[in-house]
Amino acid sequence: MDRYQQLMIGNGFLVIVMSMFAGFMLGFGLIGGLELYPGKIVAMPYYGTAEGWARAHSGGLTNGLLVLAVAWALPMIPLSEKMRKITAWGFIYIAWANTVFYWAGNASGSRALSFGDNPLGASNLLGAVGFGMAFVGAFLIVYLLCYAAIKILRSA
């Protein structure tokens, strides 16, 4: 296993850990806190909505698994060393950018879907950061996936 695969796997696991933390936030939102023992729920502070945390929980897991899948496939993609590096760091960026997007979206009325206010609500700094990171990641993932697919298909 090469260094890029190790970096991707480590980051993929950490993104999945963040998705598990989002699952705690989801639970707090659904039942109003943390159950210490049957029938005893202690209020836990959280922000956002249960729906937003459900997206952060499932989306984070999906992004972490995506990075793991690409790490597994990386040796089978005929890429130059430079493109291997760009692909590895690109997918690491994408996973973390989407994680920031989900978490920041819960802290912004705009759900981090625009830089400014939108029909969902008012934006704030976190919403703008989340949107900006995910916006770059959206174009990057399309480019990297298409580039790898073309390289694989041409070598087949």
C-alpha positions as YAML, in Angstrom:
chain: A
units: angstrom
residues:
- id: 1
  name: MET
  ca: [0.00, 0.00, 0.00]
- id: 2
  name: ASP
  ca: [1.48, 3.34, -0.97]
- id: 3
  name: ARG
  ca: [1.51, 6.62, 0.96]
- id: 4
  name: TYR
  ca: [-1.40, 8.12, -0.97]
- id: 5
  name: GLN
  ca: [-3.62, 5.14, -0.21]
- id: 6
  name: GLN
  ca: [-2.68, 5.35, 3.47]
- id: 7
  name: LEU
  ca: [-3.51, 9.07, 3.57]
- id: 8
  name: MET
  ca: [-6.83, 8.46, 1.87]
- id: 9
  name: ILE
  ca: [-7.78, 5.57, 4.14]
- id: 10
  name: GLY
  ca: [-6.85, 7.51, 7.29]
- id: 11
  name: ASN
  ca: [-8.83, 10.55, 6.17]
- id: 12
  name: GLY
  ca: [-11.75, 8.40, 5.01]
- id: 13
  name: PHE
  ca: [-11.93, 6.83, 8.47]
- id: 14
  name: LEU
  ca: [-11.83, 10.27, 10.14]
- id: 15
  name: VAL
  ca: [-14.64, 11.57, 7.91]
- id: 16
  name: ILE
  ca: [-16.68, 8.51, 8.92]
- id: 17
  name: VAL
  ca: [-15.96, 9.30, 12.59]
- id: 18
  name: MET
  ca: [-17.34, 12.80, 11.99]
- id: 19
  name: SER
  ca: [-20.45, 11.24, 10.47]
- id: 20
  name: MET
  ca: [-20.89, 9.20, 13.64]
- id: 21
  name: PHE
  ca: [-20.70, 12.41, 15.70]
- id: 22
  name: ALA
  ca: [-23.38, 13.82, 13.41]
- id: 23
  name: GLY
  ca: [-25.41, 10.73, 14.37]
- id: 24
  name: PHE
  ca: [-25.19, 11.81, 18.01]
- id: 25
  name: MET
  ca: [-26.46, 15.25, 17.04]
- id: 26
  name: LEU
  ca: [-29.28, 13.55, 15.12]
- id: 27
  name: GLY
  ca: [-30.21, 11.55, 18.21]
- id: 28
  name: PHE
  ca: [-30.14, 14.64, 20.42]
- id: 29
  name: GLY
  ca: [-32.47, 16.38, 17.96]
- id: 30
  name: LEU
  ca: [-34.88, 13.46, 17.72]
- id: 31
  name: ILE
  ca: [-35.32, 12.68, 21.42]
- id: 32
  name: GLY
  ca: [-34.30, 16.02, 22.91]
- id: 33
  name: GLY
  ca: [-31.07, 14.87, 24.55]
- id: 34
  name: LEU
  ca: [-29.11, 11.83, 25.69]
- id: 35
  name: GLU
  ca: [-30.76, 8.93, 27.49]
- id: 36
  name: LEU
  ca: [-28.65, 8.06, 30.54]
- id: 37
  name: TYR
  ca: [-30.84, 5.12, 31.48]
- id: 38
  name: PRO
  ca: [-34.32, 4.02, 30.39]
- id: 39
  name: GLY
  ca: [-36.70, 6.92, 30.80]
- id: 40
  name: LYS
  ca: [-34.05, 9.46, 31.91]
- id: 41
  name: ILE
  ca: [-33.18, 11.87, 29.08]
- id: 42
  name: VAL
  ca: [-30.75, 14.67, 29.83]
- id: 43
  name: ALA
  ca: [-31.04, 17.69, 27.56]
- id: 44
  name: MET
  ca: [-27.99, 18.09, 25.31]
- id: 45
  name: PRO
  ca: [-27.26, 21.32, 23.49]
- id: 46
  name: TYR
  ca: [-27.16, 21.03, 19.72]
- id: 47
  name: TYR
  ca: [-27.78, 23.27, 16.76]
- id: 48
  name: GLY
  ca: [-29.52, 22.72, 13.45]
- id: 49
  name: THR
  ca: [-32.36, 20.36, 12.66]
- id: 50
  name: ALA
  ca: [-32.80, 16.62, 12.91]
- id: 51
  name: GLU
  ca: [-33.20, 16.51, 9.12]
- id: 52
  name: GLY
  ca: [-29.91, 18.36, 8.65]
- id: 53
  name: TRP
  ca: [-28.12, 15.99, 11.02]
- id: 54
  name: ALA
  ca: [-29.60, 12.99, 9.21]
- id: 55
  name: ARG
  ca: [-28.03, 14.34, 6.01]
- id: 56
  name: ALA
  ca: [-24.71, 14.99, 7.77]
- id: 57
  name: HIS
  ca: [-24.78, 11.49, 9.24]
- id: 58
  name: SER
  ca: [-25.53, 9.64, 5.99]
- id: 59
  name: GLY
  ca: [-23.64, 12.05, 3.73]
- id: 60
  name: GLY
  ca: [-20.50, 11.90, 5.86]
- id: 61
  name: LEU
  ca: [-20.56, 8.12, 5.83]
- id: 62
  name: THR
  ca: [-21.00, 8.12, 2.06]
- id: 63
  name: ASN
  ca: [-18.12, 10.56, 1.55]
- id: 64
  name: GLY
  ca: [-15.83, 8.52, 3.81]
- id: 65
  name: LEU
  ca: [-16.70, 5.34, 1.93]
- id: 66
  name: LEU
  ca: [-16.08, 7.12, -1.39]
- id: 67
  name: VAL
  ca: [-12.54, 8.01, -0.30]
- id: 68
  name: LEU
  ca: [-11.95, 4.41, 0.82]
- id: 69
  name: ALA
  ca: [-13.22, 3.06, -2.52]
- id: 70
  name: VAL
  ca: [-10.99, 5.40, -4.53]
- id: 71
  name: ALA
  ca: [-8.01, 4.51, -2.30]
- id: 72
  name: TRP
  ca: [-8.65, 0.83, -3.04]
- id: 73
  name: ALA
  ca: [-8.94, 1.49, -6.78]
- id: 74
  name: LEU
  ca: [-6.01, 3.93, -7.01]
- id: 75
  name: PRO
  ca: [-3.37, 1.34, -8.01]
- id: 76
  name: MET
  ca: [-5.61, 0.13, -10.84]
- id: 77
  name: ILE
  ca: [-6.00, 3.57, -12.44]
- id: 78
  name: PRO
  ca: [-3.25, 4.35, -14.97]
- id: 79
  name: LEU
  ca: [-2.28, 7.79, -13.66]
- id: 80
  name: SER
  ca: [1.00, 9.66, -13.68]
- id: 81
  name: GLU
  ca: [2.58, 10.24, -10.27]
- id: 82
  name: LYS
  ca: [1.43, 13.87, -10.40]
- id: 83
  name: MET
  ca: [-2.18, 12.84, -11.13]
- id: 84
  name: ARG
  ca: [-2.07, 10.17, -8.38]
- id: 85
  name: LYS
  ca: [-1.12, 12.92, -5.94]
- id: 86
  name: ILE
  ca: [-3.82, 15.29, -7.24]
- id: 87
  name: THR
  ca: [-6.42, 12.50, -7.12]
- id: 88
  name: ALA
  ca: [-5.52, 11.45, -3.60]
- id: 89
  name: TRP
  ca: [-5.44, 14.95, -2.15]
- id: 90
  name: GLY
  ca: [-8.45, 15.95, -4.26]
- id: 91
  name: PHE
  ca: [-10.65, 13.23, -2.81]
- id: 92
  name: ILE
  ca: [-9.41, 13.99, 0.70]
- id: 93
  name: TYR
  ca: [-10.36, 17.63, 0.12]
- id: 94
  name: ILE
  ca: [-13.76, 16.65, -1.28]
- id: 95
  name: ALA
  ca: [-14.63, 14.48, 1.73]
- id: 96
  name: TRP
  ca: [-13.66, 17.16, 4.24]
- id: 97
  name: ALA
  ca: [-15.27, 19.95, 2.20]
- id: 98
  name: ASN
  ca: [-18.55, 18.05, 2.19]
- id: 99
  name: THR
  ca: [-18.22, 17.40, 5.93]
- id: 100
  name: VAL
  ca: [-17.78, 21.14, 6.53]
- id: 101
  name: PHE
  ca: [-20.72, 21.77, 4.19]
- id: 102
  name: TYR
  ca: [-23.04, 19.48, 6.18]
- id: 103
  name: TRP
  ca: [-22.00, 20.81, 9.59]
- id: 104
  name: ALA
  ca: [-22.01, 24.46, 8.46]
- id: 105
  name: GLY
  ca: [-25.34, 23.97, 6.72]
- id: 106
  name: ASN
  ca: [-26.87, 23.14, 10.08]
- id: 107
  name: ALA
  ca: [-25.54, 26.43, 11.46]
- id: 108
  name: SER
  ca: [-26.89, 28.57, 8.64]
- id: 109
  name: GLY
  ca: [-30.42, 29.47, 7.66]
- id: 110
  name: SER
  ca: [-29.34, 29.18, 4.01]
- id: 111
  name: ARG
  ca: [-28.23, 25.57, 4.69]
- id: 112
  name: ALA
  ca: [-24.90, 26.51, 3.07]
- id: 113
  name: LEU
  ca: [-26.51, 26.31, -0.37]
- id: 114
  name: SER
  ca: [-25.50, 29.83, -1.42]
- id: 115
  name: PHE
  ca: [-23.08, 32.57, -0.42]
- id: 116
  name: GLY
  ca: [-25.91, 34.93, 0.39]
- id: 117
  name: ASP
  ca: [-29.45, 34.66, 1.64]
- id: 118
  name: ASN
  ca: [-31.76, 32.33, -0.26]
- id: 119
  name: PRO
  ca: [-35.41, 31.21, 0.01]
- id: 120
  name: LEU
  ca: [-34.44, 28.82, 2.84]
- id: 121
  name: GLY
  ca: [-33.10, 31.58, 5.06]
- id: 122
  name: ALA
  ca: [-30.33, 34.00, 5.86]
- id: 123
  name: SER
  ca: [-26.73, 33.09, 5.26]
- id: 124
  name: ASN
  ca: [-23.84, 33.69, 7.62]
- id: 125
  name: LEU
  ca: [-20.08, 33.17, 7.57]
- id: 126
  name: LEU
  ca: [-20.37, 29.42, 8.21]
- id: 127
  name: GLY
  ca: [-22.93, 29.07, 5.43]
- id: 128
  name: ALA
  ca: [-20.68, 30.92, 2.98]
- id: 129
  name: VAL
  ca: [-17.63, 28.85, 3.95]
- id: 130
  name: GLY
  ca: [-19.59, 25.60, 3.69]
- id: 131
  name: PHE
  ca: [-21.00, 26.55, 0.31]
- id: 132
  name: GLY
  ca: [-17.65, 27.72, -1.03]
- id: 133
  name: MET
  ca: [-15.85, 24.54, -0.04]
- id: 134
  name: ALA
  ca: [-18.57, 22.27, -1.40]
- id: 135
  name: PHE
  ca: [-18.85, 24.32, -4.61]
- id: 136
  name: VAL
  ca: [-15.14, 23.78, -5.36]
- id: 137
  name: GLY
  ca: [-15.47, 20.12, -4.36]
- id: 138
  name: ALA
  ca: [-18.41, 19.57, -6.70]
- id: 139
  name: PHE
  ca: [-16.39, 20.60, -9.74]
- id: 140
  name: LEU
  ca: [-13.28, 18.81, -8.53]
- id: 141
  name: ILE
  ca: [-15.04, 15.47, -8.07]
- id: 142
  name: VAL
  ca: [-16.59, 15.60, -11.54]
- id: 143
  name: TYR
  ca: [-13.18, 16.37, -13.06]
- id: 144
  name: LEU
  ca: [-11.29, 13.67, -11.12]
- id: 145
  name: LEU
  ca: [-13.89, 10.97, -11.73]
- id: 146
  name: CYS
  ca: [-14.13, 11.73, -15.45]
- id: 147
  name: TYR
  ca: [-10.34, 11.91, -15.81]
- id: 148
  name: ALA
  ca: [-9.89, 8.53, -14.08]
- id: 149
  name: ALA
  ca: [-12.73, 6.94, -16.05]
- id: 150
  name: ILE
  ca: [-11.25, 8.07, -19.36]
- id: 151
  name: LYS
  ca: [-7.79, 6.79, -18.37]
- id: 152
  name: ILE
  ca: [-9.22, 3.41, -17.38]
- id: 153
  name: LEU
  ca: [-11.39, 3.06, -20.49]
- id: 154
  name: ARG
  ca: [-8.53, 4.01, -22.81]
- id: 155
  name: SER
  ca: [-6.25, 1.43, -21.22]
- id: 156
  name: ALA
  ca: [-8.86, -1.36, -21.38]
...
